[in-house]
């Protein structure tokens, strides 16, 4: 089961306690994990929840300010804009990326020659994609005199500065996200392999068209995998940082058009050292990501089909 | 798909003014100087940053292998109190945005003087905070027949010996997957290195590349491309040789 299917099934089984016969050994094996959970994860989480209600600049001790940070978030136009940018990136970028991933996976699954070669070629960008180097490359190819415009010139079109124009800069980053469709594609491919061939054979004997087979067999059979990819990619996309940072030299520009929420958080926390406000923002991000995931899980009951 | 990558490789051998004129892959005028120019463009030679990244990557791989495999053994094979709730907590940490812990972590690590050292990045790995890999290993251990453990138990082996002598040797593929993913993700990490490593002598390749953009602006694309290629080569090699494990790894965590 995937991590997500596991969480779903755990939420259904209740009560039943484990016999707990290996307590001692388990304590030893879990020493690093337990220390990590409290010292690196839960402790800092509690701390940042406290800091969210303070004014703290790292030099003086935190000063409790009640709901001041939340009120400030409600009034902060740049923060609202960063949410708009991030939501656009997630809501456009993720579905597009997954659609391409699924489409290519289906094409490759049709028994194309040289499958493993093509799989590598498509998979590679998603492994390199989070590097600074790729963001550097993107900055050049979508620049005013970059590769894209050189190619457009060949067919006689005068391109614009895609990265430097606030109307298209976010689009260039969405395209970069689509370009890294390789990881979900590999997961889709593995899923498609598990759909029993006899379903398709039966359907084609009954005269079902390819499109009909896709809608009535492929889609329901791989719906748990679509769900898995959707949840993980959404969570990942909300946290994207590197590309927006590099492309805009850390400014989120032009005109805040690539000011991702995480970039704004970084600026507030680690450039202005406004750590109280940054903590409040971090918790807002957790709530947003949590809400998206919860809605995803809830809606999944209506469209995700489990075979067993 | 990979045309932009190939074009970047070709352009790293072009003089600056030709980068903006040649959209093809044929290099009309080979210019090697981009590499030495980029290598020495910052206060330290690029080899220093490669070394820093390599140390960081090795530390993180070691940490993940030891700590995650221990935790995975407990979750996959042992019965203990609060197992279910701990397991749920572990799965939830996979989905937790790092931002909600980075500020207090930074405060904590700066108070013990760890800013501008590699510890803030390596120590969490030693403490099994990468739930993704624990889960990947749990999945793998579940696939190992329990008869193997039983046989060892009858021979008088306790859990430490079963773990070290039976399970670990059998889960080498899962360990390989973990090592390769840790390699690629740590090598490519920018956010945490940007926060913790602000002193040029501690820069990883990613932070160094960013500093390079800041120092030259966009005047020297050739050298920038050349160093970009240098930072991508290790990831490319890891991908090339570890592809089998990468494909299996993400397929098994994604599929039931």
Coordinates of C-alpha atoms in Angstrom, one line a residue:
Chain A
X1 CA 0.0 0.0 0.0
X2 CA 1.1 3.5 -0.6
X3 CA 1.7 5.8 2.3
X4 CA -1.6 7.5 1.5
X5 CA -3.6 4.3 1.2
X6 CA -2.1 3.3 4.5
X7 CA -3.3 6.4 6.2
X8 CA -6.8 5.9 4.8
X9 CA -7.0 2.3 6.0
X10 CA -5.6 3.3 9.4
X11 CA -8.3 5.9 9.9
X12 CA -10.9 3.2 9.4
X13 CA -9.6 0.5 11.8
X14 CA -10.2 1.5 15.4
X15 CA -9.3 0.3 18.9
X16 CA -7.4 -2.9 18.5
X17 CA -4.2 -2.6 20.4
X18 CA -0.9 -4.3 19.4
X19 CA 0.1 -7.0 21.9
X20 CA 3.1 -4.9 22.8
X21 CA 5.5 -7.8 23.5
X22 CA 8.6 -6.2 22.1
X23 CA 8.5 -2.9 24.0
X24 CA 12.1 -3.0 25.1
X25 CA 13.6 -3.9 21.7
X26 CA 11.4 -1.3 20.0
X27 CA 12.5 1.4 22.4
X28 CA 16.1 0.8 21.4
X29 CA 15.4 0.6 17.7
X30 CA 13.4 3.8 17.9
X31 CA 15.8 5.9 19.9
X32 CA 17.0 8.1 17.0
X33 CA 13.5 8.4 15.6
X34 CA 12.0 9.4 18.9
X35 CA 14.7 12.0 19.7
X36 CA 14.2 13.3 16.1
X37 CA 10.5 13.5 16.5
X38 CA 10.6 15.6 19.6
X39 CA 13.7 17.6 19.1
X40 CA 13.6 18.2 15.3
X41 CA 9.9 18.0 14.5
X42 CA 7.3 18.4 17.3
X43 CA 9.4 20.7 19.6
X44 CA 10.2 23.2 16.8
X45 CA 6.5 23.0 15.7
X46 CA 5.3 23.9 19.2
X47 CA 7.9 26.6 19.4
X48 CA 6.9 28.1 16.0
X49 CA 3.3 28.1 17.2
X50 CA 4.3 30.2 20.1
X51 CA 6.5 32.5 18.0
X52 CA 3.6 33.1 15.7
X53 CA 2.1 35.2 18.5
X54 CA 5.2 37.2 19.2
X55 CA 7.5 39.8 17.8
X56 CA 10.9 38.2 17.5
X57 CA 14.0 39.3 15.7
X58 CA 16.5 36.7 17.0
X59 CA 18.5 39.3 19.0
X60 CA 16.0 40.3 21.7
X61 CA 13.9 37.7 23.4
X62 CA 10.4 37.1 21.8
X63 CA 7.8 39.6 22.9
X64 CA 4.2 38.3 23.1
X65 CA 1.9 40.4 20.9
X66 CA -1.3 38.4 20.8
X67 CA -3.0 38.4 17.4
X68 CA -0.9 41.2 16.0
X69 CA 0.8 38.9 13.4
X70 CA -2.6 37.5 12.3
X71 CA -4.0 41.0 11.9
X72 CA -1.0 42.0 10.0
X73 CA -1.4 39.0 7.6
X74 CA -5.0 40.1 7.0
X75 CA -3.8 43.5 5.9
X76 CA -0.7 42.5 4.1
X77 CA -1.3 43.0 0.4
X78 CA 2.0 41.4 -0.6
X79 CA 1.1 38.3 1.4
X80 CA -2.3 38.1 -0.4
X81 CA -0.6 38.5 -3.7
X82 CA 1.9 35.7 -2.8
X83 CA -1.1 33.4 -1.9
X84 CA -2.6 34.3 -5.3
X85 CA 0.7 33.4 -7.1
X86 CA 1.1 30.2 -5.2
X87 CA -2.5 29.0 -5.7
X88 CA -2.3 29.7 -9.4
X89 CA 1.0 27.7 -9.5
X90 CA -0.5 24.8 -7.7
X91 CA -4.0 24.7 -9.3
X92 CA -2.7 25.2 -12.8
X93 CA 0.7 23.5 -12.6
X94 CA -0.2 20.3 -10.8
X95 CA -3.1 19.2 -13.0
X96 CA -1.2 20.1 -16.1
X97 CA 1.8 18.2 -15.0
X98 CA -0.2 15.1 -14.0
X99 CA -2.2 15.1 -17.3
X100 CA 1.1 15.1 -19.2
X101 CA 2.5 12.4 -17.0
X102 CA -0.5 10.2 -17.4
X103 CA -0.7 10.8 -21.2
X104 CA 3.0 9.9 -21.7
X105 CA 2.8 6.9 -19.4
X106 CA -0.2 5.6 -21.4
X107 CA 1.7 6.1 -24.7
X108 CA 4.8 4.3 -23.3
X109 CA 2.7 1.5 -21.9
X110 CA 1.3 0.7 -25.3
X111 CA 4.4 -1.4 -25.8
X112 CA 6.5 1.2 -27.6
X113 CA 9.9 0.1 -28.8
X114 CA 12.7 1.4 -26.6
X115 CA 10.5 1.9 -23.6
X116 CA 13.3 2.0 -21.1
X117 CA 15.2 4.6 -23.2
X118 CA 12.2 6.9 -23.4
X119 CA 11.4 6.4 -19.8
X120 CA 14.9 7.5 -18.8
X121 CA 14.7 10.6 -21.1
X122 CA 11.5 11.7 -19.5
X123 CA 12.5 10.8 -16.0
X124 CA 15.8 12.6 -16.0
X125 CA 14.4 16.2 -15.9
X126 CA 12.4 15.4 -12.7
X127 CA 15.6 14.3 -11.0
X128 CA 17.5 17.4 -12.0
X129 CA 14.6 19.8 -11.9
X130 CA 15.0 21.1 -8.3
X131 CA 18.7 22.1 -8.9
X132 CA 19.7 25.7 -9.1
X133 CA 21.4 24.9 -12.5
X134 CA 18.0 24.2 -14.1
X135 CA 16.6 27.4 -12.8
X136 CA 19.6 29.1 -14.3
X137 CA 18.9 27.4 -17.6
X138 CA 15.2 28.4 -17.5
X139 CA 16.2 32.0 -16.8
X140 CA 18.3 32.0 -20.0
X141 CA 15.9 30.2 -22.3
X142 CA 12.9 32.3 -21.4
X143 CA 14.9 35.5 -21.3
X144 CA 14.5 38.3 -23.9
X145 CA 17.3 37.0 -26.1
X146 CA 17.0 33.4 -24.8
X147 CA 16.7 30.1 -26.6
X148 CA 12.9 30.3 -27.0
X149 CA 13.0 33.6 -28.7
X150 CA 15.9 32.6 -30.9
X151 CA 13.7 29.7 -32.1
X152 CA 10.6 31.9 -32.5
X153 CA 12.8 34.3 -34.6
X154 CA 13.5 31.5 -37.0
X155 CA 9.8 31.3 -37.8
X156 CA 9.6 35.1 -37.9
X157 CA 8.0 35.8 -34.5
X158 CA 9.3 38.5 -32.2
X159 CA 9.2 37.0 -28.7
X160 CA 8.9 38.9 -25.4
X161 CA 11.0 38.6 -22.3
X162 CA 9.0 35.8 -20.8
X163 CA 10.7 35.9 -17.4
X164 CA 10.9 39.7 -17.2
X165 CA 7.3 40.2 -18.2
X166 CA 5.0 39.9 -15.1
X167 CA 2.2 38.5 -17.3
X168 CA 4.3 35.4 -18.4
X169 CA 6.9 34.9 -15.7
X170 CA 4.7 32.7 -13.6
X171 CA 3.7 30.8 -16.7
X172 CA 7.4 30.0 -17.4
X173 CA 7.7 28.5 -13.9
X174 CA 4.5 26.5 -14.4
X175 CA 6.0 25.2 -17.6
X176 CA 9.2 24.2 -15.6
X177 CA 7.0 22.2 -13.2
X178 CA 5.3 20.5 -16.2
X179 CA 8.7 19.7 -17.6
X180 CA 9.5 17.6 -14.4
X181 CA 6.6 15.3 -15.0
X182 CA 8.9 12.2 -14.9
X183 CA 8.4 11.1 -11.3
X184 CA 4.6 10.9 -11.4
X185 CA 4.9 9.3 -14.9
X186 CA 7.0 6.5 -13.5
X187 CA 4.4 5.9 -10.8
X188 CA 1.6 5.9 -13.4
X189 CA 3.6 3.5 -15.6
X190 CA 4.0 1.0 -12.7
X191 CA 0.2 1.4 -12.0
X192 CA -0.8 0.8 -15.6
X193 CA 1.3 -2.4 -15.6
X194 CA -1.0 -3.7 -12.8
X195 CA -4.2 -3.4 -14.7
X196 CA -5.1 -7.0 -15.8
X197 CA -4.9 -7.3 -19.6
X198 CA -8.0 -9.5 -19.6
X199 CA -10.2 -6.4 -18.8
X200 CA -9.1 -4.8 -22.0
X201 CA -9.5 -8.1 -23.9
X202 CA -13.1 -8.5 -22.6
X203 CA -13.9 -4.9 -23.4
X204 CA -12.6 -5.1 -27.0
X205 CA -14.6 -8.3 -27.6
X206 CA -17.6 -6.3 -26.5
X207 CA -16.7 -3.7 -29.0
X208 CA -15.7 -0.9 -26.6
X209 CA -13.7 1.9 -28.3
X210 CA -10.2 2.8 -27.0
X211 CA -11.6 6.0 -25.5
X212 CA -14.3 4.0 -23.7
X213 CA -11.7 1.5 -22.5
X214 CA -9.7 4.4 -21.1
X215 CA -12.6 5.9 -19.3
X216 CA -14.2 2.7 -18.0
X217 CA -11.2 0.6 -17.3
X218 CA -7.9 2.5 -17.1
X219 CA -9.1 5.6 -15.2
X220 CA -11.0 3.7 -12.4
X221 CA -8.2 1.1 -12.1
X222 CA -5.5 3.7 -11.6
X223 CA -7.6 6.2 -9.7
X224 CA -5.7 5.4 -6.4
X225 CA -2.5 6.2 -8.2
X226 CA -3.9 9.5 -9.6
X227 CA -5.0 10.3 -6.0
X228 CA -1.5 9.5 -4.6
X229 CA 0.2 11.7 -7.2
X230 CA -2.3 14.5 -6.8
X231 CA -1.8 14.6 -3.0
X232 CA 2.0 14.5 -3.1
X233 CA 2.4 16.9 -6.0
X234 CA 0.1 19.4 -4.4
X235 CA 2.0 19.3 -1.1
X236 CA 5.2 19.6 -3.0
X237 CA 4.1 22.5 -5.2
X238 CA 3.0 24.5 -2.3
X239 CA 6.5 24.4 -0.9
X240 CA 8.3 25.2 -4.1
X241 CA 11.0 27.8 -3.6
X242 CA 14.3 27.3 -5.6
X243 CA 13.1 28.2 -9.1
X244 CA 11.2 31.3 -8.1
X245 CA 14.2 32.4 -6.0
X246 CA 16.8 31.9 -8.7
X247 CA 14.7 33.3 -11.6
X248 CA 14.0 36.5 -9.7
X249 CA 17.3 36.8 -7.9
X250 CA 15.5 36.3 -4.6
X251 CA 13.1 39.2 -5.2
X252 CA 10.0 37.5 -6.3
X253 CA 9.8 39.9 -9.2
X254 CA 9.0 41.3 -11.7
X255 CA 6.2 43.1 -9.9
X256 CA 5.9 40.3 -7.3
X257 CA 4.7 38.0 -10.1
X258 CA 6.9 35.1 -8.9
X259 CA 6.6 35.9 -5.2
X260 CA 5.7 32.4 -4.0
X261 CA 4.4 32.2 -0.4
X262 CA 7.6 30.3 0.6
X263 CA 9.8 33.0 -0.9
X264 CA 7.9 35.8 0.9
X265 CA 8.3 33.7 4.1
X266 CA 12.0 33.4 3.5
X267 CA 12.3 37.1 3.0
X268 CA 10.4 37.9 6.2
X269 CA 12.2 35.4 8.3
X270 CA 15.7 35.3 7.0
X271 CA 16.2 38.7 5.4
X272 CA 14.1 41.0 7.7
X273 CA 14.7 38.6 10.6
X274 CA 11.0 39.1 11.4
X275 CA 10.8 35.6 12.8
X276 CA 7.5 36.0 14.6
X277 CA 5.7 37.0 11.4
X278 CA 7.5 34.2 9.5
X279 CA 6.3 31.6 12.0
X280 CA 2.7 32.9 11.7
X281 CA 3.1 32.5 7.9
X282 CA 4.5 29.0 8.3
X283 CA 1.5 27.9 10.3
X284 CA -0.8 29.5 7.7
X285 CA 1.0 27.3 5.1
X286 CA 0.5 24.2 7.2
X287 CA -3.2 25.0 7.6
X288 CA -3.6 25.5 3.9
X289 CA -1.7 22.4 2.9
X290 CA -3.6 20.4 5.6
X291 CA -6.9 21.7 4.3
X292 CA -6.1 20.9 0.7
X293 CA -5.0 17.4 1.8
X294 CA -8.1 16.9 3.9
X295 CA -10.4 18.0 1.1
X296 CA -8.5 15.7 -1.2
X297 CA -9.0 12.7 1.1
X298 CA -12.7 13.6 1.6
X299 CA -13.5 14.0 -2.1
X300 CA -11.5 10.8 -2.9
X301 CA -14.3 8.7 -1.5
X302 CA -16.4 9.7 -4.6
X303 CA -13.9 9.1 -7.3
X304 CA -11.1 6.8 -6.1
X305 CA -11.9 3.1 -6.7
X306 CA -10.3 0.4 -4.7
X307 CA -10.2 -3.0 -6.2
X308 CA -10.3 -5.0 -2.9
Chain B
X1 CA 12.3 17.2 -23.5
X2 CA 16.1 17.1 -23.0
X3 CA 16.9 19.5 -25.8
X4 CA 17.3 22.4 -23.3
X5 CA 19.8 20.3 -21.4
X6 CA 21.8 19.3 -24.5
X7 CA 21.8 22.9 -25.6
X8 CA 23.1 24.1 -22.3
X9 CA 26.0 21.6 -22.6
X10 CA 26.7 22.8 -26.1
X11 CA 26.5 26.5 -25.0
X12 CA 28.9 26.0 -22.1
X13 CA 31.6 25.5 -24.9
X14 CA 30.6 28.7 -26.7
X15 CA 31.9 32.2 -26.4
X16 CA 29.4 34.5 -24.6
X17 CA 28.1 36.4 -27.6
X18 CA 27.4 33.2 -29.6
X19 CA 25.2 31.7 -26.8
X20 CA 22.5 34.2 -27.8
X21 CA 22.8 33.5 -31.5
X22 CA 23.1 29.7 -31.8
X23 CA 19.9 27.8 -31.0
X24 CA 21.3 24.6 -32.5
X25 CA 23.6 22.0 -31.0
X26 CA 26.5 22.5 -33.5
X27 CA 29.3 24.5 -31.9
X28 CA 30.8 26.7 -34.6
X29 CA 33.6 28.0 -32.4
X30 CA 34.8 26.0 -29.4
X31 CA 35.7 28.0 -26.4
X32 CA 37.1 26.0 -23.4
X33 CA 37.7 29.1 -21.2
X34 CA 34.2 29.1 -19.7
X35 CA 35.2 26.2 -17.5
X36 CA 38.4 27.6 -15.9
X37 CA 36.7 31.1 -15.7
X38 CA 33.8 29.7 -13.8
X39 CA 35.9 27.4 -11.7
X40 CA 37.8 30.4 -10.2
X41 CA 35.1 33.1 -10.4
X42 CA 34.3 33.1 -6.7
X43 CA 36.5 33.5 -3.6
X44 CA 37.2 29.8 -3.4
X45 CA 37.8 27.4 -6.3
X46 CA 34.8 25.4 -7.3
X47 CA 36.4 22.2 -6.1
X48 CA 35.9 23.5 -2.6
X49 CA 32.1 23.7 -3.1
X50 CA 32.1 20.3 -4.7
X51 CA 33.9 18.9 -1.7
X52 CA 31.5 20.6 0.7
X53 CA 28.5 19.1 -1.1
X54 CA 30.2 15.7 -1.1
X55 CA 30.8 15.8 2.7
X56 CA 27.2 16.9 3.3
X57 CA 25.8 14.2 1.0
X58 CA 27.9 11.4 2.6
X59 CA 26.9 12.5 6.1
X60 CA 23.2 12.5 5.1
X61 CA 23.4 9.2 3.4
X62 CA 25.0 7.5 6.4
X63 CA 22.5 9.1 8.7
X64 CA 19.5 8.1 6.7
X65 CA 20.7 4.5 6.2
X66 CA 21.4 3.8 9.9
X67 CA 18.5 5.7 11.5
X68 CA 15.8 5.0 9.0
X69 CA 16.5 1.3 8.8
X70 CA 16.4 1.0 12.6
X71 CA 13.1 2.7 12.8
X72 CA 11.7 0.7 9.8
X73 CA 12.6 -2.6 11.5
X74 CA 10.7 -1.6 14.6
X75 CA 7.6 -0.5 12.7
X76 CA 7.7 -3.5 10.4
X77 CA 8.6 -6.4 12.8
X78 CA 8.0 -5.4 16.4
X79 CA 4.9 -5.0 18.5
X80 CA 5.0 -2.2 21.0
X81 CA 2.9 0.3 22.9
X82 CA 1.6 3.3 20.9
X83 CA 2.7 1.7 17.7
X84 CA -0.3 2.9 15.7
X85 CA -0.1 6.5 16.8
X86 CA 3.6 6.6 16.3
X87 CA 3.2 5.1 12.8
X88 CA 0.6 7.8 11.9
X89 CA 2.9 10.5 13.3
X90 CA 5.7 9.1 11.1
X91 CA 3.5 9.1 8.0
X92 CA 2.3 12.7 8.7
X93 CA 5.9 14.0 9.0
X94 CA 6.3 13.0 5.3
X95 CA 3.7 15.6 4.4
X96 CA 4.7 18.4 6.8
X97 CA 6.1 21.6 5.2
X98 CA 9.6 22.2 6.4
X99 CA 8.8 25.9 6.9
X100 CA 6.9 25.3 10.1
X101 CA 10.0 23.9 11.8
X102 CA 12.8 25.8 10.1
X103 CA 12.5 29.1 12.1
X104 CA 12.8 27.5 15.6
X105 CA 15.4 25.1 14.3
X106 CA 17.4 28.0 13.0
X107 CA 17.1 29.7 16.4
X108 CA 18.1 26.5 18.2
X109 CA 21.1 25.7 15.9
X110 CA 22.3 29.3 16.0
X111 CA 22.2 29.3 19.8
X112 CA 24.5 26.3 19.9
X113 CA 26.8 27.8 17.3
X114 CA 26.0 25.5 14.5
X115 CA 25.2 28.0 11.8
X116 CA 27.8 27.8 9.1
X117 CA 28.5 24.1 9.9
X118 CA 27.0 21.1 8.2
X119 CA 25.5 19.8 11.5
X120 CA 22.0 21.5 11.1
X121 CA 21.6 19.5 7.8
X122 CA 23.2 16.2 8.8
X123 CA 22.0 15.8 12.4
X124 CA 18.3 15.6 11.5
X125 CA 19.1 12.7 9.1
X126 CA 20.9 10.9 11.9
X127 CA 17.6 11.2 13.8
X128 CA 15.4 9.5 11.2
X129 CA 13.4 12.6 10.3
X130 CA 13.0 11.5 6.7
X131 CA 9.8 9.5 7.0
X132 CA 9.7 8.8 3.3
X133 CA 12.7 6.5 3.6
X134 CA 11.4 4.8 6.8
X135 CA 8.2 4.1 4.9
X136 CA 10.0 2.8 1.9
X137 CA 12.1 0.4 4.1
X138 CA 9.0 -0.7 6.0
X139 CA 7.4 -1.7 2.7
X140 CA 10.4 -3.6 1.8
X141 CA 10.8 -5.5 5.1
X142 CA 7.1 -6.5 5.0
X143 CA 8.0 -8.3 1.8
X144 CA 10.7 -10.4 3.5
X145 CA 9.2 -13.8 4.7
X146 CA 8.9 -13.9 8.4
X147 CA 10.2 -17.5 8.3
X148 CA 13.7 -16.0 8.0
X149 CA 13.3 -14.2 11.4
X150 CA 11.8 -17.3 13.0
X151 CA 14.6 -19.5 11.9
X152 CA 17.1 -17.1 13.4
X153 CA 15.1 -16.8 16.6
X154 CA 15.1 -20.6 17.0
X155 CA 18.9 -20.4 16.7
X156 CA 18.8 -18.1 19.7
X157 CA 19.2 -14.7 17.9
X158 CA 17.7 -11.6 19.6
X159 CA 16.3 -8.6 17.7
X160 CA 19.6 -6.8 17.2
X161 CA 21.1 -9.9 15.6
X162 CA 18.1 -10.6 13.5
X163 CA 18.2 -7.0 12.3
X164 CA 21.9 -7.0 11.6
X165 CA 22.4 -10.5 10.2
X166 CA 19.1 -11.4 8.6
X167 CA 17.1 -8.3 7.6
X168 CA 19.8 -5.8 6.7
X169 CA 21.5 -8.1 4.2
X170 CA 18.2 -8.8 2.6
X171 CA 17.1 -5.2 2.3
X172 CA 20.2 -4.0 0.4
X173 CA 18.0 -2.9 -2.6
X174 CA 15.9 -0.6 -0.3
X175 CA 19.1 0.7 1.2
X176 CA 20.5 1.4 -2.3
X177 CA 17.3 3.3 -3.2
X178 CA 17.5 5.4 0.0
X179 CA 21.2 6.1 -0.7
X180 CA 20.6 7.3 -4.2
X181 CA 17.6 9.4 -3.4
X182 CA 19.4 11.0 -0.5
X183 CA 22.3 11.7 -2.7
X184 CA 20.2 13.5 -5.4
X185 CA 18.0 15.4 -2.9
X186 CA 20.8 16.5 -0.6
X187 CA 23.0 17.5 -3.6
X188 CA 20.2 19.5 -5.1
X189 CA 19.0 21.0 -1.8
X190 CA 19.0 24.8 -1.9
X191 CA 16.6 26.1 0.7
X192 CA 18.3 24.7 3.9
X193 CA 21.8 25.3 2.6
X194 CA 20.9 28.9 1.8
X195 CA 19.7 29.4 5.3
X196 CA 22.5 27.6 7.2
X197 CA 25.5 28.1 5.1
X198 CA 26.2 31.8 4.6
X199 CA 30.0 31.8 4.8
X200 CA 31.6 31.4 1.3
X201 CA 34.0 28.7 2.6
X202 CA 31.0 26.5 3.6
X203 CA 28.9 27.0 0.4
X204 CA 27.5 23.9 -1.3
X205 CA 27.5 23.8 -5.1
X206 CA 23.9 25.1 -5.2
X207 CA 24.6 28.1 -2.9
X208 CA 27.8 28.8 -4.8
X209 CA 25.9 28.8 -8.1
X210 CA 23.5 31.3 -6.6
X211 CA 26.4 33.5 -5.4
X212 CA 27.9 33.3 -8.9
X213 CA 24.7 34.7 -10.4
X214 CA 24.8 37.5 -7.8
X215 CA 28.4 38.4 -8.5
X216 CA 28.4 38.4 -12.3
X217 CA 24.8 39.4 -12.9
X218 CA 24.0 38.0 -16.3
X219 CA 27.1 39.1 -18.1
X220 CA 28.9 35.7 -18.1
X221 CA 26.4 33.1 -19.2
X222 CA 29.1 30.8 -20.6
X223 CA 30.9 30.4 -17.3
X224 CA 27.6 30.2 -15.5
X225 CA 26.4 27.4 -17.8
X226 CA 29.8 25.6 -17.4
X227 CA 29.5 25.6 -13.6
X228 CA 25.8 24.6 -13.9
X229 CA 26.9 21.6 -15.9
X230 CA 29.5 20.8 -13.2
X231 CA 26.8 20.8 -10.5
X232 CA 24.5 18.6 -12.6
X233 CA 27.0 15.9 -13.5
X234 CA 27.0 14.1 -10.2
X235 CA 23.2 13.9 -10.2
X236 CA 23.2 12.7 -13.8
X237 CA 25.7 10.0 -12.9
X238 CA 23.6 8.9 -9.8
X239 CA 20.6 8.8 -12.1
X240 CA 22.4 6.8 -14.8
X241 CA 23.7 4.2 -12.4
X242 CA 20.9 4.1 -9.9
X243 CA 18.0 4.4 -12.3
X244 CA 16.8 0.9 -11.6
X245 CA 16.5 1.6 -7.8
X246 CA 15.0 5.0 -8.4
X247 CA 12.2 3.6 -10.6
X248 CA 11.5 0.7 -8.2
X249 CA 11.7 3.0 -5.2
X250 CA 9.1 5.5 -6.3
X251 CA 7.0 2.8 -7.8
X252 CA 6.8 0.7 -4.6
X253 CA 6.0 3.7 -2.4
X254 CA 3.3 4.9 -4.8
X255 CA 1.7 1.5 -5.6
X256 CA 0.0 -0.9 -3.2

